[in-house]
Amino acid sequence: MLYGAKCWPIEKSNARKMRVTEVRMLGWCGHTKRDKIRNEDTRAKVGVAPMENKMQ
């Protein structure tokens, strides 16, 4: 997903789109908003860092 991202300037709109996509992908782990599980908890369970940290 971040292939070739070295050369993009990170704008707020791009960062937001990446966050939305990341949360949707985390949703594939079987959790929905109705479960009210925080994104940080899901990331810790899966073992991934936030996408924004990887983009910097």
Coordinates of N, CA and C in Angstrom, one line a residue:
M1 N 0.8 -1.2 0.0 CA 0.0 0.0 0.0 C 0.9 1.3 0.0
L2 N 2.0 1.2 0.6 CA 2.9 2.4 0.6 C 4.0 2.3 -0.5
Y3 N 3.9 1.4 -1.4 CA 4.8 1.3 -2.5 C 4.9 2.6 -3.2
G4 N 6.1 3.2 -3.4 CA 6.3 4.4 -4.1 C 5.9 5.7 -3.3
A5 N 5.6 5.5 -2.0 CA 5.1 6.6 -1.2 C 6.3 7.5 -0.8
K6 N 7.5 7.1 -1.1 CA 8.6 8.0 -0.7 C 8.6 9.4 -1.3
C7 N 8.0 9.5 -2.4 CA 8.0 10.7 -3.2 C 6.7 11.5 -3.0
W8 N 5.7 11.1 -2.2 CA 4.6 12.0 -2.1 C 4.8 13.0 -1.0
P9 N 4.2 14.2 -1.2 CA 4.1 15.1 -0.1 C 2.9 14.7 0.7
I10 N 3.0 14.6 2.0 CA 1.9 14.1 2.8 C 1.0 15.3 3.1
E11 N -0.2 15.3 2.6 CA -1.2 16.3 2.8 C -2.2 15.8 3.7
K12 N -3.0 16.7 4.4 CA -4.0 16.2 5.3 C -5.0 15.3 4.6
S13 N -5.4 15.7 3.4 CA -6.4 14.8 2.7 C -5.9 13.4 2.4
N14 N -4.6 13.3 2.0 CA -4.0 12.0 1.8 C -3.9 11.2 3.1
A15 N -3.5 11.9 4.2 CA -3.4 11.2 5.4 C -4.7 10.7 5.9
R16 N -5.8 11.5 5.7 CA -7.1 11.0 6.1 C -7.6 9.8 5.3
K17 N -7.3 9.8 4.0 CA -7.7 8.7 3.2 C -6.9 7.4 3.6
M18 N -5.7 7.6 3.9 CA -4.9 6.4 4.4 C -5.4 5.9 5.7
R19 N -5.8 6.8 6.6 CA -6.4 6.4 7.9 C -7.7 5.6 7.7
V20 N -8.6 6.1 6.8 CA -9.8 5.5 6.5 C -9.6 4.1 6.0
T21 N -8.7 4.0 5.0 CA -8.4 2.7 4.4 C -7.8 1.7 5.4
E22 N -6.9 2.2 6.3 CA -6.4 1.4 7.3 C -7.4 0.8 8.3
V23 N -8.4 1.7 8.7 CA -9.4 1.3 9.6 C -10.3 0.2 8.9
R24 N -10.6 0.4 7.6 CA -11.4 -0.6 6.9 C -10.6 -1.9 6.9
M25 N -9.3 -1.9 6.6 CA -8.6 -3.1 6.6 C -8.5 -3.8 8.0
L26 N -8.4 -3.0 9.0 CA -8.5 -3.6 10.4 C -9.8 -4.2 10.6
G27 N -10.9 -3.6 10.0 CA -12.2 -4.2 10.1 C -12.3 -5.6 9.6
W28 N -11.4 -5.9 8.6 CA -11.4 -7.3 8.1 C -11.1 -8.3 9.1
C29 N -10.5 -7.9 10.3 CA -10.2 -8.8 11.4 C -11.4 -9.3 12.1
G30 N -12.6 -8.8 11.7 CA -13.8 -9.3 12.3 C -14.5 -8.4 13.3
H31 N -14.0 -7.1 13.4 CA -14.6 -6.2 14.3 C -15.4 -5.1 13.5
T32 N -16.5 -4.7 14.0 CA -17.2 -3.6 13.4 C -17.3 -2.4 14.4
K33 N -17.8 -1.3 14.0 CA -18.0 -0.2 14.9 C -19.0 -0.5 16.0
R34 N -19.9 -1.4 15.8 CA -20.9 -1.8 16.8 C -20.2 -2.5 18.0
D35 N -19.1 -3.1 17.7 CA -18.3 -3.8 18.8 C -17.7 -2.8 19.7
K36 N -17.5 -1.6 19.3 CA -16.9 -0.5 20.1 C -15.5 -0.9 20.6
I37 N -14.7 -1.4 19.7 CA -13.3 -1.8 20.1 C -12.4 -0.7 19.5
R38 N -11.6 -0.1 20.3 CA -10.7 1.0 19.8 C -9.8 0.5 18.7
N39 N -9.4 1.4 17.8 CA -8.5 1.0 16.7 C -7.1 0.6 17.3
E40 N -6.7 1.3 18.3 CA -5.4 1.0 18.9 C -5.4 -0.4 19.5
D41 N -6.5 -0.8 20.1 CA -6.6 -2.2 20.6 C -6.5 -3.2 19.5
T42 N -7.2 -2.9 18.4 CA -7.2 -3.9 17.2 C -5.8 -3.9 16.7
R43 N -5.1 -2.7 16.5 CA -3.7 -2.7 16.0 C -2.8 -3.5 16.9
A44 N -3.0 -3.4 18.2 CA -2.1 -4.1 19.2 C -2.4 -5.6 19.0
K45 N -3.6 -6.0 18.9 CA -3.9 -7.4 18.7 C -3.3 -8.0 17.4
V46 N -3.4 -7.3 16.4 CA -2.9 -7.7 15.1 C -1.4 -7.5 15.0
G47 N -0.8 -6.5 15.7 CA 0.6 -6.3 15.7 C 1.1 -5.4 14.6
V48 N 0.3 -4.4 14.3 CA 0.7 -3.4 13.3 C 0.8 -2.0 13.9
A49 N 1.6 -1.2 13.3 CA 1.7 0.2 13.7 C 0.8 1.1 12.9
P50 N 0.4 2.2 13.4 CA -0.4 3.1 12.6 C 0.2 3.5 11.3
M51 N -0.6 3.6 10.2 CA -0.1 3.9 8.9 C 0.6 5.2 8.8
E52 N 0.2 6.2 9.6 CA 0.8 7.5 9.6 C 2.2 7.5 10.1
N53 N 2.5 6.6 11.0 CA 3.9 6.4 11.5 C 4.8 5.9 10.4
K54 N 4.2 5.0 9.6 CA 5.0 4.4 8.6 C 5.3 5.3 7.4
M55 N 4.4 6.3 7.2 CA 4.5 7.3 6.1 C 5.5 8.4 6.5
Q56 N 5.8 8.6 7.7 CA 6.8 9.7 8.1 C 8.2 9.3 7.8

